[in-house]
Short mmCIF file of C-alpha atoms (C1' of nucleotides) in Angstrom, two decimals:
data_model
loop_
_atom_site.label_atom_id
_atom_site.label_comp_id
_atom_site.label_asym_id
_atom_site.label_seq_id
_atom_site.Cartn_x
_atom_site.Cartn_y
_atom_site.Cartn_z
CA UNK A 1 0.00 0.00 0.00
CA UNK A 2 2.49 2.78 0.86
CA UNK A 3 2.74 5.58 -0.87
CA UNK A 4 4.40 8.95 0.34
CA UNK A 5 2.20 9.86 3.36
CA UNK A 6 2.08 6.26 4.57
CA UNK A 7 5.83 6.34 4.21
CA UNK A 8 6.14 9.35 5.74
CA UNK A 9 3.98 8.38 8.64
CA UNK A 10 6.23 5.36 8.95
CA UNK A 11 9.39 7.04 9.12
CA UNK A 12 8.00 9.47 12.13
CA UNK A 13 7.09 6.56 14.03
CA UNK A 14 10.12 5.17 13.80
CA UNK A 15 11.94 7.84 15.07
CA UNK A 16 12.68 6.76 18.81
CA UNK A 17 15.49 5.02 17.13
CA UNK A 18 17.10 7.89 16.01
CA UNK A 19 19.92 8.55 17.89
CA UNK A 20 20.38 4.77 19.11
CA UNK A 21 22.93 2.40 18.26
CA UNK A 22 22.58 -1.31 16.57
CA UNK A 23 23.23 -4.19 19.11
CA UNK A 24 22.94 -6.79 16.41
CA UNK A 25 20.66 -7.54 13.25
CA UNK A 26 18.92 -10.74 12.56
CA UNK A 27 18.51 -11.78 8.93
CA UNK A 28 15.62 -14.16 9.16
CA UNK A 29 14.80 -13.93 4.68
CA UNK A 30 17.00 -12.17 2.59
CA UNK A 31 15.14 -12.42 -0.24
CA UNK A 32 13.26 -9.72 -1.31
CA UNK A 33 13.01 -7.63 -4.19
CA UNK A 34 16.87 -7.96 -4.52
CA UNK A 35 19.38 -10.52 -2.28
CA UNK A 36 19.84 -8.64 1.08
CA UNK A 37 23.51 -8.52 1.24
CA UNK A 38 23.68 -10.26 5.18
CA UNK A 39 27.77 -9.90 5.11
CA UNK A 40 27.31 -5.88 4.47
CA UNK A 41 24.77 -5.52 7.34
CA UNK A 42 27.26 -7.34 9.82
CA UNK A 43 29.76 -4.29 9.79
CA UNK A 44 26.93 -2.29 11.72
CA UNK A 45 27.11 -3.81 14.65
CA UNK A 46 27.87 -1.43 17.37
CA UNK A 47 27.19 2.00 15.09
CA UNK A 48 24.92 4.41 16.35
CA UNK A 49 21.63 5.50 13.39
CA UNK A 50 22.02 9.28 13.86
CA UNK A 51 19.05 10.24 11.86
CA UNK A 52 16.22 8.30 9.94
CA UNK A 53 14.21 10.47 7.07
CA UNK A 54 12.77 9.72 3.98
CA UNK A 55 13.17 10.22 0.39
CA UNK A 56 10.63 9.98 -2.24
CA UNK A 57 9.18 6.29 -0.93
CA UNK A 58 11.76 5.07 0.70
CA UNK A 59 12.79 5.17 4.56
CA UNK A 60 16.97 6.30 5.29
CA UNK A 61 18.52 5.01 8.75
CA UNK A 62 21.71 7.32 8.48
CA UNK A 63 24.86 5.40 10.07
CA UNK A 64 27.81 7.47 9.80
CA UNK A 65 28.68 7.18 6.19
CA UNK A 66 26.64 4.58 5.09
CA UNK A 67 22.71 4.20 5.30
CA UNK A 68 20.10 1.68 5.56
CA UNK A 69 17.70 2.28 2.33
CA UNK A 70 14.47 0.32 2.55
CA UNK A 71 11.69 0.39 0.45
CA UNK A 72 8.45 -1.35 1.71
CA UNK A 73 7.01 -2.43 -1.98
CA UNK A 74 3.39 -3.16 -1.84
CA UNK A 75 3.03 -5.12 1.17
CA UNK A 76 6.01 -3.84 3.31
CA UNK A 77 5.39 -3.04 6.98
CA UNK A 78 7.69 -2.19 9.77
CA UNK A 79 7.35 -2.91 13.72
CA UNK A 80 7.95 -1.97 16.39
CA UNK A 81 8.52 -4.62 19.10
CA UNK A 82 9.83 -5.14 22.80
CA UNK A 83 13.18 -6.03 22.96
CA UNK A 84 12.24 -8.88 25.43
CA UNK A 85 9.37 -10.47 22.89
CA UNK A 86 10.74 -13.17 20.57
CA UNK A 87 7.12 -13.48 18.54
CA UNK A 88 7.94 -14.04 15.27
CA UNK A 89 5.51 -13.19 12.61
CA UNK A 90 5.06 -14.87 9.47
CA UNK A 91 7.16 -12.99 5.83
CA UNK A 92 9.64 -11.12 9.19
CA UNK A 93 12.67 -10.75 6.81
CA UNK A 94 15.02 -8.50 8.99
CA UNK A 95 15.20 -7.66 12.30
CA UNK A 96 17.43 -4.38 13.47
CA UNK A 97 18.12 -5.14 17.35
CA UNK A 98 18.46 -1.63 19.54
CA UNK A 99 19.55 -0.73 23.10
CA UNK A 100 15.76 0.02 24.00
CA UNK A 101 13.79 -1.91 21.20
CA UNK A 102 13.34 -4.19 18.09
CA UNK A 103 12.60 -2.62 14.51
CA UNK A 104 11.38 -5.84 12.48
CA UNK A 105 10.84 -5.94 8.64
CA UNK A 106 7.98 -7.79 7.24
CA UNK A 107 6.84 -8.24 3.98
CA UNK A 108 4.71 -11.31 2.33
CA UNK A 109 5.06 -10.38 -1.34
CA UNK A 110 8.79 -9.03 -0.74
CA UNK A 111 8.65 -6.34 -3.59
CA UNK A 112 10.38 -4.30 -0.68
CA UNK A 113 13.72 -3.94 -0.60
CA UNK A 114 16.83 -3.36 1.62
CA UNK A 115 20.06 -1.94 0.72
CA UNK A 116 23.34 -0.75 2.71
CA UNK A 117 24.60 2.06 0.48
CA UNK A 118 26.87 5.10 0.34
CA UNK A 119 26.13 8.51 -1.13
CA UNK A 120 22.29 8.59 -1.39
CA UNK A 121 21.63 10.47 -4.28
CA UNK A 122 23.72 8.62 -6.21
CA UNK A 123 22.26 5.45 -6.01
CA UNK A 124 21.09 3.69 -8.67
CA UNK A 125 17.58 4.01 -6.57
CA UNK A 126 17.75 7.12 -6.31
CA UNK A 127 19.63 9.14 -8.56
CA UNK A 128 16.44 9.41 -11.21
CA UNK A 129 14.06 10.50 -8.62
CA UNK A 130 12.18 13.59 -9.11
CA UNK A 131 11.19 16.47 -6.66
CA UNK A 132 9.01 15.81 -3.65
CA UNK A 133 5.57 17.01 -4.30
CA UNK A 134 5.48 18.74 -1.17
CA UNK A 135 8.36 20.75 -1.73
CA UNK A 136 8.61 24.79 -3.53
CA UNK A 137 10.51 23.01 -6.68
CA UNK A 138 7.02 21.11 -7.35
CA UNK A 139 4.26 23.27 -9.03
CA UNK A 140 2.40 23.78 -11.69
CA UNK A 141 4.80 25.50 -13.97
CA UNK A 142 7.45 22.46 -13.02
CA UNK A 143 5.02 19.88 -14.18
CA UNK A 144 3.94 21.55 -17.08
CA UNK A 145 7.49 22.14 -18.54
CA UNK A 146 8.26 18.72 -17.59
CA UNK A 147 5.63 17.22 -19.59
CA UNK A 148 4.14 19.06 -22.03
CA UNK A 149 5.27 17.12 -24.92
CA UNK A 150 4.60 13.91 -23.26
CA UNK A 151 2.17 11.45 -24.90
CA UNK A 152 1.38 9.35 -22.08
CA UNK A 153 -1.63 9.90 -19.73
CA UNK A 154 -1.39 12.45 -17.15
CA UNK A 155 -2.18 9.68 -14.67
CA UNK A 156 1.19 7.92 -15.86
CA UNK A 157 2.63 10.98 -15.43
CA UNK A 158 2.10 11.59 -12.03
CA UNK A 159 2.82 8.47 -10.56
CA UNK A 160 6.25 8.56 -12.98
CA UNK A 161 8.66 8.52 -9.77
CA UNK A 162 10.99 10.32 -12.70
CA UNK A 163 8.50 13.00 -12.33
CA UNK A 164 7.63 13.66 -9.66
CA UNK A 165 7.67 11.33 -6.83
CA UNK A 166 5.92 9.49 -3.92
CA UNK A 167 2.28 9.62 -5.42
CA UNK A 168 1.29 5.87 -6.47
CA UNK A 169 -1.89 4.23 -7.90
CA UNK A 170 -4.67 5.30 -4.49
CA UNK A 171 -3.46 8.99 -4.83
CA UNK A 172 -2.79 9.47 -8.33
CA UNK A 173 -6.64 8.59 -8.69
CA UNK A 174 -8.00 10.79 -5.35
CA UNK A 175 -5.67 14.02 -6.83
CA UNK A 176 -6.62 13.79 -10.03
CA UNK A 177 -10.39 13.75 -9.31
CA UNK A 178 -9.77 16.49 -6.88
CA UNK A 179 -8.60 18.59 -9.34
CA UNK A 180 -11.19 17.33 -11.75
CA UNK A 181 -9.02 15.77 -14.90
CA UNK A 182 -9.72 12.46 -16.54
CA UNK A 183 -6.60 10.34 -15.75
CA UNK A 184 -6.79 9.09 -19.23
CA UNK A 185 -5.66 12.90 -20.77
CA UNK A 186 -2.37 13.08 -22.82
CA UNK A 187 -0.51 14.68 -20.69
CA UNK A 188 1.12 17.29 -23.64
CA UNK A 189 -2.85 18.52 -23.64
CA UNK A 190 -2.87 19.67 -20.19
CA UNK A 191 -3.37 23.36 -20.27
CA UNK A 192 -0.93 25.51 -17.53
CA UNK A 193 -4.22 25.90 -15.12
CA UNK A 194 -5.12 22.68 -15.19
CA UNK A 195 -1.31 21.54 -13.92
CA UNK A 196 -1.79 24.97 -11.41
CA UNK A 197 -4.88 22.45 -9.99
CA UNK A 198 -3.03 19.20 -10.26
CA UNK A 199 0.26 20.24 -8.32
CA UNK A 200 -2.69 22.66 -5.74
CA UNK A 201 -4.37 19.01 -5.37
CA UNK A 202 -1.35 17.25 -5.02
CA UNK A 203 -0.06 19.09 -1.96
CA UNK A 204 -3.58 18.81 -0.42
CA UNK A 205 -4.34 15.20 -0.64
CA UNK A 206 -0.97 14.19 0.50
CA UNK A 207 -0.96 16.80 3.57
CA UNK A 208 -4.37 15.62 4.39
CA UNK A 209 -3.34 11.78 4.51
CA UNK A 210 -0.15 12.64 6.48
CA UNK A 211 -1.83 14.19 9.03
CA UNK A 212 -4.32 11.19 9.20
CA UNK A 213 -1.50 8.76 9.45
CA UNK A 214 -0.34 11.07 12.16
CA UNK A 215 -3.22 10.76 14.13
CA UNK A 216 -3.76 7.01 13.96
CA UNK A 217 -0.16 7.14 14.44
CA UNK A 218 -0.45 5.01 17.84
CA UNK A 219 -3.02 2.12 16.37
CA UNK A 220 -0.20 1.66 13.88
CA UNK A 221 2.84 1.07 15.56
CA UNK A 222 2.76 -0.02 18.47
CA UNK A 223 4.94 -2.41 19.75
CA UNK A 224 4.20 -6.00 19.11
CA UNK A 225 1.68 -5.09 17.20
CA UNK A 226 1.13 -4.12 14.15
CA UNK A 227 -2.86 -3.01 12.68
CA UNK A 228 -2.13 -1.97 9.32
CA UNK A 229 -2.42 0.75 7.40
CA UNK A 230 -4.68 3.96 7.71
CA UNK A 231 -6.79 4.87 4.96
CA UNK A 232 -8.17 8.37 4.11
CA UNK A 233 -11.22 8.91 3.38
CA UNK A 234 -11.13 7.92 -0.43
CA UNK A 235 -13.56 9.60 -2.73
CA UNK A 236 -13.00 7.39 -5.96
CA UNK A 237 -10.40 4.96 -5.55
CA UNK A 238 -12.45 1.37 -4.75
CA UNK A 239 -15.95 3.18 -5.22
CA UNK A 240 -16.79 2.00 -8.48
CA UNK A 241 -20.07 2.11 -8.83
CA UNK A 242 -20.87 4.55 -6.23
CA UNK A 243 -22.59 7.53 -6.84
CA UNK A 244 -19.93 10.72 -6.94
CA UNK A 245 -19.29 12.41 -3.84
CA UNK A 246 -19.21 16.36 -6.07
CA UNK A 247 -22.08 15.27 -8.62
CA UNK A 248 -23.99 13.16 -6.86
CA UNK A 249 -25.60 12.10 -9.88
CA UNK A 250 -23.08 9.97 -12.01
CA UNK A 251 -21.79 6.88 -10.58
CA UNK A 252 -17.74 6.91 -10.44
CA UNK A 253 -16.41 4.01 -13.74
CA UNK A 254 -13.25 1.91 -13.31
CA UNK A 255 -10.79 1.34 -16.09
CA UNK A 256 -8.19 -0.21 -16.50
CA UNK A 257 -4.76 1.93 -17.51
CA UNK A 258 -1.28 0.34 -18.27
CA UNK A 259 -2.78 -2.71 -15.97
CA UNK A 260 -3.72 -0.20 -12.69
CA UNK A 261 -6.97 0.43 -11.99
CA UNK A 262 -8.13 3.65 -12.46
CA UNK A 263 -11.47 5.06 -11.35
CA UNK A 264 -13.25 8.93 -11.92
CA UNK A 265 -16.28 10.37 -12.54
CA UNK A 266 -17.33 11.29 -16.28
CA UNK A 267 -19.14 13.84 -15.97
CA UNK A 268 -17.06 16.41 -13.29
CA UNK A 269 -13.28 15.17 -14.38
CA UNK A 270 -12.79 16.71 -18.33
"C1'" DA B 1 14.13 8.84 -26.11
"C1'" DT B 2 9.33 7.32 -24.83
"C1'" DC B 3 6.13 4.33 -23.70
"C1'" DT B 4 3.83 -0.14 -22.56
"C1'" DA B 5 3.67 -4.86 -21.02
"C1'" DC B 6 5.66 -8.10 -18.19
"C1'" DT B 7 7.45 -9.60 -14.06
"C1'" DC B 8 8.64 -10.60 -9.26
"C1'" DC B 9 5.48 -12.88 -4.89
"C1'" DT B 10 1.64 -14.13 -1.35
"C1'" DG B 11 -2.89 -13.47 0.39
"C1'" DA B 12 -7.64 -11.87 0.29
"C1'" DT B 13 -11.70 -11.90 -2.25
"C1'" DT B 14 -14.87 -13.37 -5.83
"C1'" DG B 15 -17.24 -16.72 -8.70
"C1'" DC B 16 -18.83 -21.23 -9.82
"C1'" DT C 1 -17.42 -25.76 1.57
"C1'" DG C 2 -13.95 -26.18 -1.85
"C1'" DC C 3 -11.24 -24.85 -5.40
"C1'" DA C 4 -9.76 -21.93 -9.18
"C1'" DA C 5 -9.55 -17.48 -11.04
"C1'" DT C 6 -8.85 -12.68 -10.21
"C1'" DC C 7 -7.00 -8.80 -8.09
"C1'" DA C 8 -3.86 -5.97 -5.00
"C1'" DG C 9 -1.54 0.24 -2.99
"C1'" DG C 10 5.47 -0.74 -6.72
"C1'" DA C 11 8.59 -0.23 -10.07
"C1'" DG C 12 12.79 -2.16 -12.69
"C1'" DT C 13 13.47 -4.12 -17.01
"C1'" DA C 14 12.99 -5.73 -21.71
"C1'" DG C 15 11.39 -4.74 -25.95
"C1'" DA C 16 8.29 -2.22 -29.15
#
DNA sequence: ATCTACTCCTGATTGC
DNA sequence: TGCAATCAGGAGTAGA
C-alpha cells in the first residue's frame, strides 16, 4: 500500500530510534526484491543510526557514512517490538536489534527492498528520482514544462517517480479527481491551469493523509503489534459504482490503464 | 528517447 | 465448503 504519506507516517514513528545504536541484526529472509547482502549488514554492529528520514518512498537510517535504504514495496510493513518479545511473525525478513527496542521488517510479497549504500543520491535508486511534491521546486509551472510534450496519460505521469515522486496508484486517482481531470488525458494537452490544480491538489491530498496517518499514528505502531495501514477517506479509488461524492448524480467508472486500476467520474473530471 | 507490457510474490476476495 | 480465477496500494526491465 504505501505511498508517500504512509511512508512518511512510517518514518516518524520510527523515530525513537534515532539517535540509538545497533546491538545486532537478525537476517531471518534475505530475499526480497533484490538478495539482502547479510555480510554488508554485519559491519553495523555497534554503530549508532544518527538520523532516519525519507526520500521519495523510501525510509533512510543514516549510520555514519553509510545508510540503511528500505523500500516497503506493496506489502512492506515495519514494527515496532519489545526487545524482550521473541514473537515471530510470518514474511519477518530482517530484524534491526536496539539498546531500547526491536525494529522488524515484514513483507509477504517481498517487492520491498533493503540496501546498505553510500552517497544517497547517487544510487542507482535514487539518482532518477524527481522532486518531492510537497516541496517549492514542485508546481504547476514544473510539471507543465516537464511534460508538455509527453504522450502518455497524465495519470502515468504523475505516478512517474521520474516526475515527480511518492504519489502511487490510491493517490494518483483521489488528486486527479480532486482537481477534476480524466486520468486518461495526454498529458502534452494539459493546459498551464489545469497543472496549477493538479500540483494545488497534489499538496492537499498528500498533507491531508499525512496528518491522518499522524493521528492514527499510535493504532499503527505499536509495539508487538502491528494493525495496518490507515486509509483516508477515499472519494474514488475502490468506489466504483458509487454515486460521486461532487455530482452526486453519475456513478464513479473503473478502467483499467497500463494494468492499474483507475477510477473517476465522467461527468465532473474533463 | 518514450512508452507499454511483463514480471517478481503471497494473500484476500470473488465466482462457480 | 472447496477450489480456481482474479486482483492488489510498486517499479525495474525488456522490448516495441
Amino acid at each position: 500500500m504505501p505511498e508517500l504519506p504512509e511512508v512518511e507516517t512510517s518514518v516518524q514513528a520510527i523515530q525513537e530510534f534515532a539517535d540509538q545504536s545497533l546491538e545486532s541484526i537478525e537476517i531471518y529472509n534475505p530475499n526480497l526484491r533484490w538478495k539482502v547482502d547479510s555480510k554488508s549488514f554485519k559491519k553495523l554492529f555497534g554503530l549508532k543510526v544518527n538520523k532516519i528520514n525519507r526520500r521519495a518512498k523510501y525510509i533512510l537510517l543514516h549510520i555514519e557514512k553509510s545508510q540503511i535504504l528500505i523500500h516497503l514495496g506493496m506489502t512492506g510493513t515495519l514494527r515496532i517490538a519489545n526487545k524482550k518479545s521473541n514473537f515471530y511473525k510470518k514474511h519477518d525478513h530482517i530484524e534491526f536489534i536496539f539498546q531500547k527496542g526491536k525494529l522488524i521488517f515484514n513483507d509477504p510479497r517481498r517487492f520491498g527492498s533493503m540496501h546498505l549504500i553510500g552517497e544517497p543520491s547517487k544510487h542507482f535508486l535514487l539518482d532518477k528520482l524527481g522532486p518531492e511534491p510537497l516541496s517549492r521546486e514542485f508546481d504547476g509551472e514544473y510539471f507543465f514544462q516537464k511534460i508538455k510534450k509527453s504522450l502518455s496519460p497524465i495519470k502515468n505521469a504523475l505516478m512517474n517517480q521520474q516526475n515527480v515522486v511518492g504519489i502511487g496508484n490510491i493517490y494518483a486517482n483521489e488528486i486527479l479527481f480532486d482537481a477534476r481531470i480524466r486520468p486518461t488525458r495526454k498529458s502534452k494537452t494539459i493546459t498551464k491551469k489545469e497543472h496549477n490544480k493538479i500540483a494545488e491538489s497534489a499538496k492537499k491530498i498528500l498533507k491531508i493523509a499525512i496528518k491522518a496517518g499522524g493521528t492514527t499514528l499510535k493504532d499503527f505502531y505499536k509495539p508487538d503489534g502491528n494493525k495496518g495501514y490507515f486509509k483516508i477517506d477515499l472519494a474514488v479509488y475502490d468506489r466504483a459504482n458509487e454515486k460521486c461524492k461532487n455530482c452526486k448524480k453519475e456513478s464513479i467508472i473503473r478502467i483499467i490503464q497500463s494494468q492499474r486500476a483507475t477510477f473517476y467520474c465522467r461527468k465532473c473530471q474533463t
